Amino acid sequence: MTQKLVAFSLASLIFMVAALCFKFLSFSANGQYHAINIIGSIEALADNDYLGLAILQSAVILVLPSTILLCLLYLLIPVLFGKKPKHAAPLLKLIFTLRPWTMVEIFLVAVLVSLVKIMSMADIGIGLSFYAYALFAISMTAMLMYLDQHQLYILTSCELPAPPKPRPASHSIQTTWALLVTSIMFYIPANTLPIMHTNILGDDQPSTILGGVVTLWKMGSYPIAAIIFIASILVPVGKLAILCWLNYSVQTDYYGGQKTRMVGYRITEFIGRWSMIDVFVVAILVSLIQLGNIMSIYPGYAALAFCTVVILTMLAAFSFDTKLIWSEQ
């Protein structure tokens, strides 16, 4: 296990650095040409006054994954040589705290969705960085598959962390309700306001999330339309519904169906991050399609609102105390 984790971590770092060094994607139409790299895609968001989204994107696809990889290498390379790594406990805690917030593979899927969306508009070029990033996503995903908290604590000769002190049930319930209600409030503008604006020859064409799904469906891109519909509409609604049901069940002292409720909770944990696909698609299109008055894409307010929904629902899932499912109050 140690050798595999080190190998995948090293490979991930190498591919990530390579992905930052070359052209990522290019877009040409009507004699106009524009190319971007990964850093350029982040800068484009900041230039369009979406600094928050730019920071978030850089964090979840670069900063947090690289932090996890460096921490793992710092801990496991000494283990390969039979030595005990220093500062193992805080670094392991950091690794598993950051793990749910890495979205390398989600960004890759978003890139593929973006390519399908604009393939009919113009000529698309794929640079070396795209292939390097794809390998980065694959090796990072493989590394995460081998990442086991219990085994890592044993390998680093570190004591398993003590169970967290039990919190009052009311604290978990109230915090979760607050996050869920706020998520619902942001979900309304996320679906009613435009998530992006397409400017073609001076004509502004706003597009909502559902409008984008309909457009893709009419274009015949049924799989991509289905992916966006599931990730951007069904998943957030389903996650909100499941978390509301779980929180209500523990608040009303419902004692039954524990296994079903735990399955529901695990589903929300797994699918929550994937709603970021649409936000990443907008970020990629905004950075790639900048041809002045001929054709340009700009983010809409819904992108920020939807991003907030994803973050708040993830926090709501983390704040929900699953022990309440198994205990009568």
Short mmCIF file of C-alpha atoms in Angstrom, two decimals:
data_model
loop_
_atom_site.label_atom_id
_atom_site.label_comp_id
_atom_site.label_asym_id
_atom_site.label_seq_id
_atom_site.Cartn_x
_atom_site.Cartn_y
_atom_site.Cartn_z
CA MET A 1 0.00 0.00 0.00
CA THR A 2 2.77 2.43 0.93
CA GLN A 3 4.60 1.98 -2.36
CA LYS A 4 1.40 2.43 -4.37
CA LEU A 5 0.47 5.60 -2.50
CA VAL A 6 3.94 7.06 -2.99
CA ALA A 7 3.98 6.10 -6.67
CA PHE A 8 0.54 7.56 -7.40
CA SER A 9 1.31 10.68 -5.36
CA LEU A 10 4.57 11.32 -7.22
CA ALA A 11 2.91 10.67 -10.56
CA SER A 12 0.07 13.03 -9.67
CA LEU A 13 2.47 15.83 -8.75
CA ILE A 14 4.49 15.37 -11.93
CA PHE A 15 1.41 15.39 -14.14
CA MET A 16 -0.02 18.40 -12.29
CA VAL A 17 3.15 20.43 -12.85
CA ALA A 18 3.18 19.38 -16.50
CA ALA A 19 -0.45 20.44 -16.85
CA LEU A 20 0.50 23.97 -15.79
CA CYS A 21 3.33 24.35 -18.28
CA PHE A 22 1.65 24.07 -21.66
CA LYS A 23 -1.40 25.15 -23.61
CA PHE A 24 -4.61 23.60 -22.31
CA LEU A 25 -7.28 24.41 -24.92
CA SER A 26 -7.67 26.69 -27.93
CA PHE A 27 -10.71 28.10 -29.71
CA SER A 28 -10.86 29.65 -33.17
CA ALA A 29 -13.77 31.10 -35.14
CA ASN A 30 -14.05 33.52 -38.07
CA GLY A 31 -10.31 34.03 -38.21
CA GLN A 32 -10.06 34.77 -34.49
CA TYR A 33 -7.96 32.57 -32.21
CA HIS A 34 -7.73 32.28 -28.45
CA ALA A 35 -5.78 29.79 -26.33
CA ILE A 36 -5.64 29.27 -22.57
CA ASN A 37 -3.71 27.36 -19.98
CA ILE A 38 -5.10 26.28 -16.61
CA ILE A 39 -3.81 29.34 -14.79
CA GLY A 40 -5.27 31.52 -17.55
CA SER A 41 -8.70 30.01 -17.01
CA ILE A 42 -8.54 31.04 -13.36
CA GLU A 43 -7.31 34.54 -14.24
CA ALA A 44 -10.22 34.95 -16.68
CA LEU A 45 -12.70 34.51 -13.84
CA ALA A 46 -10.89 37.09 -11.75
CA ASP A 47 -10.81 39.51 -14.70
CA ASN A 48 -14.60 39.17 -14.99
CA ASP A 49 -15.02 40.23 -11.34
CA TYR A 50 -15.57 36.67 -10.12
CA LEU A 51 -12.60 36.52 -7.80
CA GLY A 52 -14.42 34.19 -5.40
CA LEU A 53 -15.00 31.60 -8.11
CA ALA A 54 -11.41 32.00 -9.29
CA ILE A 55 -10.09 31.32 -5.80
CA LEU A 56 -12.44 28.37 -5.35
CA GLN A 57 -11.45 26.80 -8.67
CA SER A 58 -7.74 27.17 -8.00
CA ALA A 59 -8.22 25.70 -4.53
CA VAL A 60 -10.20 22.58 -5.44
CA ILE A 61 -8.28 21.60 -8.58
CA LEU A 62 -4.74 22.67 -7.66
CA VAL A 63 -4.01 23.94 -4.15
CA LEU A 64 -5.84 21.35 -2.05
CA PRO A 65 -4.81 18.33 -4.18
CA SER A 66 -1.17 19.42 -4.16
CA THR A 67 -1.32 19.95 -0.39
CA ILE A 68 -2.63 16.42 0.11
CA LEU A 69 0.01 14.95 -2.21
CA LEU A 70 2.90 16.78 -0.55
CA CYS A 71 1.69 15.80 2.92
CA LEU A 72 1.41 12.16 1.87
CA LEU A 73 4.90 12.12 0.41
CA TYR A 74 6.28 13.81 3.52
CA LEU A 75 4.70 11.09 5.67
CA LEU A 76 5.24 8.00 3.54
CA ILE A 77 8.74 8.41 2.12
CA PRO A 78 10.28 8.03 5.62
CA VAL A 79 8.04 4.98 6.15
CA LEU A 80 9.58 3.35 3.06
CA PHE A 81 12.98 3.67 4.75
CA GLY A 82 11.73 2.35 8.08
CA LYS A 83 11.60 5.71 9.81
CA LYS A 84 8.80 7.36 11.73
CA PRO A 85 7.64 10.62 10.14
CA LYS A 86 7.37 13.75 12.24
CA HIS A 87 4.15 15.70 12.77
CA ALA A 88 2.12 12.74 11.52
CA ALA A 89 -1.03 13.38 13.54
CA PRO A 90 -1.77 16.96 12.39
CA LEU A 91 -0.82 16.17 8.79
CA LEU A 92 -3.08 13.13 8.67
CA LYS A 93 -5.91 15.19 10.10
CA LEU A 94 -5.27 17.83 7.44
CA ILE A 95 -5.26 15.24 4.64
CA PHE A 96 -8.61 13.76 5.57
CA THR A 97 -10.14 17.17 6.21
CA LEU A 98 -9.19 18.39 2.74
CA ARG A 99 -10.00 15.16 0.92
CA PRO A 100 -13.74 15.82 0.31
CA TRP A 101 -12.95 19.23 -1.19
CA THR A 102 -10.67 18.04 -3.99
CA MET A 103 -12.44 18.10 -7.36
CA VAL A 104 -9.78 17.19 -9.89
CA GLU A 105 -11.82 14.53 -11.66
CA ILE A 106 -14.95 16.72 -11.65
CA PHE A 107 -13.06 19.49 -13.43
CA LEU A 108 -11.88 17.01 -16.07
CA VAL A 109 -15.46 15.88 -16.73
CA ALA A 110 -16.49 19.55 -16.93
CA VAL A 111 -13.81 20.14 -19.58
CA LEU A 112 -15.17 17.26 -21.66
CA VAL A 113 -18.71 18.62 -21.31
CA SER A 114 -17.49 22.07 -22.38
CA LEU A 115 -15.83 20.66 -25.48
CA VAL A 116 -19.04 18.95 -26.53
CA LYS A 117 -21.03 22.16 -25.96
CA ILE A 118 -18.81 24.31 -28.20
CA MET A 119 -17.66 21.74 -30.74
CA SER A 120 -20.27 22.88 -33.26
CA MET A 121 -19.39 26.57 -32.84
CA ALA A 122 -15.77 26.56 -33.97
CA ASP A 123 -12.51 24.65 -34.18
CA ILE A 124 -11.26 23.35 -30.85
CA GLY A 125 -7.62 22.57 -30.18
CA ILE A 126 -6.41 20.34 -27.37
CA GLY A 127 -3.00 21.12 -25.92
CA LEU A 128 -0.47 19.00 -24.08
CA SER A 129 -1.71 20.31 -20.75
CA PHE A 130 -5.08 18.68 -21.33
CA TYR A 131 -3.51 15.24 -21.60
CA ALA A 132 -1.26 15.93 -18.62
CA TYR A 133 -4.25 17.04 -16.57
CA ALA A 134 -6.20 13.93 -17.58
CA LEU A 135 -3.31 11.77 -16.35
CA PHE A 136 -3.18 13.89 -13.20
CA ALA A 137 -6.88 13.24 -12.59
CA ILE A 138 -6.49 9.50 -13.17
CA SER A 139 -3.47 9.12 -10.90
CA MET A 140 -5.03 11.35 -8.23
CA THR A 141 -8.22 9.29 -8.28
CA ALA A 142 -6.19 6.08 -8.03
CA MET A 143 -4.28 7.49 -5.06
CA LEU A 144 -7.51 8.44 -3.28
CA MET A 145 -8.82 4.91 -3.79
CA TYR A 146 -5.87 3.55 -1.79
CA LEU A 147 -6.13 6.25 0.87
CA ASP A 148 -7.35 4.50 4.01
CA GLN A 149 -7.37 6.47 7.24
CA HIS A 150 -6.96 3.51 9.60
CA GLN A 151 -4.05 2.00 7.66
CA LEU A 152 -2.29 5.35 7.32
CA TYR A 153 -2.36 5.88 11.06
CA ILE A 154 -0.86 2.42 11.54
CA LEU A 155 1.81 2.94 8.86
CA THR A 156 2.93 6.23 10.39
CA SER A 157 2.94 4.74 13.92
CA CYS A 158 0.43 7.34 14.95
CA GLU A 159 -2.36 6.81 17.45
CA LEU A 160 -5.83 6.88 16.01
CA PRO A 161 -7.60 10.13 16.88
CA ALA A 162 -9.95 10.01 19.82
CA PRO A 163 -13.64 10.11 18.95
CA PRO A 164 -14.94 13.68 18.91
CA LYS A 165 -16.74 14.84 22.01
CA PRO A 166 -20.46 14.30 21.66
CA ARG A 167 -22.34 17.46 20.77
CA PRO A 168 -25.83 18.25 21.95
CA ALA A 169 -28.33 16.93 19.44
CA SER A 170 -29.92 20.35 19.17
CA HIS A 171 -26.62 21.89 18.03
CA SER A 172 -26.25 19.52 15.07
CA ILE A 173 -29.91 19.81 14.12
CA GLN A 174 -30.00 23.61 14.28
CA THR A 175 -26.74 24.02 12.36
CA THR A 176 -27.89 21.63 9.65
CA TRP A 177 -31.26 23.37 9.33
CA ALA A 178 -29.57 26.76 9.05
CA LEU A 179 -27.30 25.55 6.26
CA LEU A 180 -30.12 23.78 4.43
CA VAL A 181 -32.49 26.76 4.56
CA THR A 182 -29.72 29.04 3.30
CA SER A 183 -28.97 26.56 0.52
CA ILE A 184 -32.60 26.59 -0.58
CA MET A 185 -32.59 30.39 -0.61
CA PHE A 186 -29.56 30.43 -2.91
CA TYR A 187 -30.92 27.60 -5.06
CA ILE A 188 -33.79 29.78 -6.29
CA PRO A 189 -31.60 32.48 -7.93
CA ALA A 190 -29.19 29.76 -9.05
CA ASN A 191 -31.92 28.35 -11.29
CA THR A 192 -33.79 31.50 -12.26
CA LEU A 193 -30.90 33.85 -13.05
CA PRO A 194 -28.59 33.34 -16.05
CA ILE A 195 -25.57 31.19 -15.29
CA MET A 196 -23.75 32.64 -18.30
CA HIS A 197 -24.14 35.21 -21.06
CA THR A 198 -23.11 34.55 -24.66
CA ASN A 199 -22.37 37.69 -26.66
CA ILE A 200 -22.45 37.09 -30.42
CA LEU A 201 -21.94 40.16 -32.62
CA GLY A 202 -23.20 42.39 -29.83
CA ASP A 203 -26.30 40.29 -29.15
CA ASP A 204 -26.45 39.14 -25.53
CA GLN A 205 -27.95 35.67 -25.06
CA PRO A 206 -28.42 34.76 -21.38
CA SER A 207 -28.69 31.10 -20.45
CA THR A 208 -29.99 29.46 -17.29
CA ILE A 209 -29.00 26.00 -16.09
CA LEU A 210 -32.19 24.42 -17.38
CA GLY A 211 -31.95 26.44 -20.59
CA GLY A 212 -28.50 25.02 -21.19
CA VAL A 213 -29.83 21.49 -20.72
CA VAL A 214 -32.63 22.14 -23.23
CA THR A 215 -30.16 23.58 -25.75
CA LEU A 216 -27.89 20.55 -25.47
CA TRP A 217 -30.86 18.24 -25.87
CA LYS A 218 -31.99 20.04 -29.02
CA MET A 219 -28.45 19.81 -30.38
CA GLY A 220 -28.63 16.05 -30.01
CA SER A 221 -26.06 15.90 -27.20
CA TYR A 222 -28.30 13.68 -25.12
CA PRO A 223 -25.63 12.16 -22.82
CA ILE A 224 -24.15 15.58 -21.99
CA ALA A 225 -27.61 17.06 -21.44
CA ALA A 226 -28.39 14.17 -19.11
CA ILE A 227 -25.13 14.68 -17.18
CA ILE A 228 -25.80 18.40 -16.67
CA PHE A 229 -29.44 17.77 -15.75
CA ILE A 230 -28.51 15.12 -13.20
CA ALA A 231 -25.54 17.00 -11.72
CA SER A 232 -27.07 20.49 -11.67
CA ILE A 233 -30.74 19.84 -11.00
CA LEU A 234 -31.46 16.33 -9.73
CA VAL A 235 -28.42 16.02 -7.46
CA PRO A 236 -28.88 19.34 -5.57
CA VAL A 237 -32.62 18.79 -5.18
CA GLY A 238 -32.10 15.19 -4.13
CA LYS A 239 -29.39 16.11 -1.67
CA LEU A 240 -31.49 18.86 -0.11
CA ALA A 241 -34.48 16.52 0.14
CA ILE A 242 -32.47 13.71 1.74
CA LEU A 243 -30.75 15.98 4.25
CA CYS A 244 -34.05 17.64 5.18
CA TRP A 245 -35.60 14.21 5.68
CA LEU A 246 -32.67 13.01 7.79
CA ASN A 247 -32.61 16.14 9.94
CA TYR A 248 -36.37 16.08 10.43
CA SER A 249 -36.29 12.39 11.38
CA VAL A 250 -33.75 12.91 14.16
CA GLN A 251 -35.46 16.09 15.34
CA THR A 252 -38.79 14.29 15.75
CA ASP A 253 -37.17 11.32 17.53
CA TYR A 254 -38.03 8.92 14.73
CA TYR A 255 -36.35 5.62 15.52
CA GLY A 256 -36.45 3.25 12.62
CA GLY A 257 -35.07 2.63 9.16
CA GLN A 258 -31.56 3.36 10.37
CA LYS A 259 -29.88 1.48 7.55
CA THR A 260 -31.98 3.24 4.93
CA ARG A 261 -31.19 6.62 6.42
CA MET A 262 -27.48 5.86 6.58
CA VAL A 263 -27.53 4.82 2.93
CA GLY A 264 -29.24 8.12 2.13
CA TYR A 265 -26.57 10.01 4.03
CA ARG A 266 -23.73 8.18 2.28
CA ILE A 267 -25.33 8.98 -1.07
CA THR A 268 -25.39 12.70 -0.25
CA GLU A 269 -21.74 12.51 0.80
CA PHE A 270 -20.75 10.91 -2.49
CA ILE A 271 -22.78 12.94 -4.97
CA GLY A 272 -22.55 16.38 -3.38
CA ARG A 273 -19.33 17.52 -5.06
CA TRP A 274 -20.46 16.56 -8.55
CA SER A 275 -22.88 19.46 -8.76
CA MET A 276 -19.83 21.66 -9.37
CA ILE A 277 -19.70 20.40 -12.97
CA ASP A 278 -21.88 23.23 -14.29
CA VAL A 279 -19.86 25.87 -12.44
CA PHE A 280 -16.64 24.50 -13.92
CA VAL A 281 -18.21 24.37 -17.39
CA VAL A 282 -19.01 28.08 -17.14
CA ALA A 283 -15.50 28.84 -15.90
CA ILE A 284 -13.94 26.98 -18.84
CA LEU A 285 -16.20 28.58 -21.44
CA VAL A 286 -15.64 32.06 -19.99
CA SER A 287 -11.88 31.67 -20.15
CA LEU A 288 -11.81 29.99 -23.56
CA ILE A 289 -14.34 31.92 -25.61
CA GLN A 290 -13.12 35.51 -25.57
CA LEU A 291 -13.16 36.76 -29.17
CA GLY A 292 -14.36 40.30 -28.55
CA ASN A 293 -17.59 41.32 -30.27
CA ILE A 294 -17.53 38.26 -32.52
CA MET A 295 -18.20 35.83 -29.69
CA SER A 296 -17.57 36.05 -25.97
CA ILE A 297 -18.98 34.32 -22.91
CA TYR A 298 -19.34 35.90 -19.48
CA PRO A 299 -20.42 34.36 -16.18
CA GLY A 300 -23.83 35.14 -14.74
CA TYR A 301 -24.87 35.68 -11.14
CA ALA A 302 -26.34 32.18 -11.02
CA ALA A 303 -22.84 30.69 -11.20
CA LEU A 304 -21.93 32.25 -7.87
CA ALA A 305 -25.30 31.35 -6.35
CA PHE A 306 -25.05 27.74 -7.51
CA CYS A 307 -21.51 27.44 -6.23
CA THR A 308 -22.75 28.67 -2.86
CA VAL A 309 -25.47 26.01 -2.89
CA VAL A 310 -22.92 23.25 -3.47
CA ILE A 311 -20.67 24.46 -0.65
CA LEU A 312 -23.52 24.94 1.82
CA THR A 313 -25.03 21.51 1.15
CA MET A 314 -21.62 19.90 1.63
CA LEU A 315 -21.24 21.75 4.93
CA ALA A 316 -24.76 20.68 5.91
CA ALA A 317 -23.82 17.04 5.30
CA PHE A 318 -20.69 17.46 7.43
CA SER A 319 -22.61 19.15 10.24
CA PHE A 320 -25.25 16.41 10.41
CA ASP A 321 -24.45 14.04 13.26
CA THR A 322 -25.05 10.50 11.98
CA LYS A 323 -24.95 9.11 15.52
CA LEU A 324 -28.37 10.65 16.05
CA ILE A 325 -29.78 8.16 13.55
CA TRP A 326 -28.83 5.27 15.81
CA SER A 327 -29.77 6.71 19.19
CA GLU A 328 -33.15 7.37 20.68
CA GLN A 329 -33.34 10.91 21.98
#
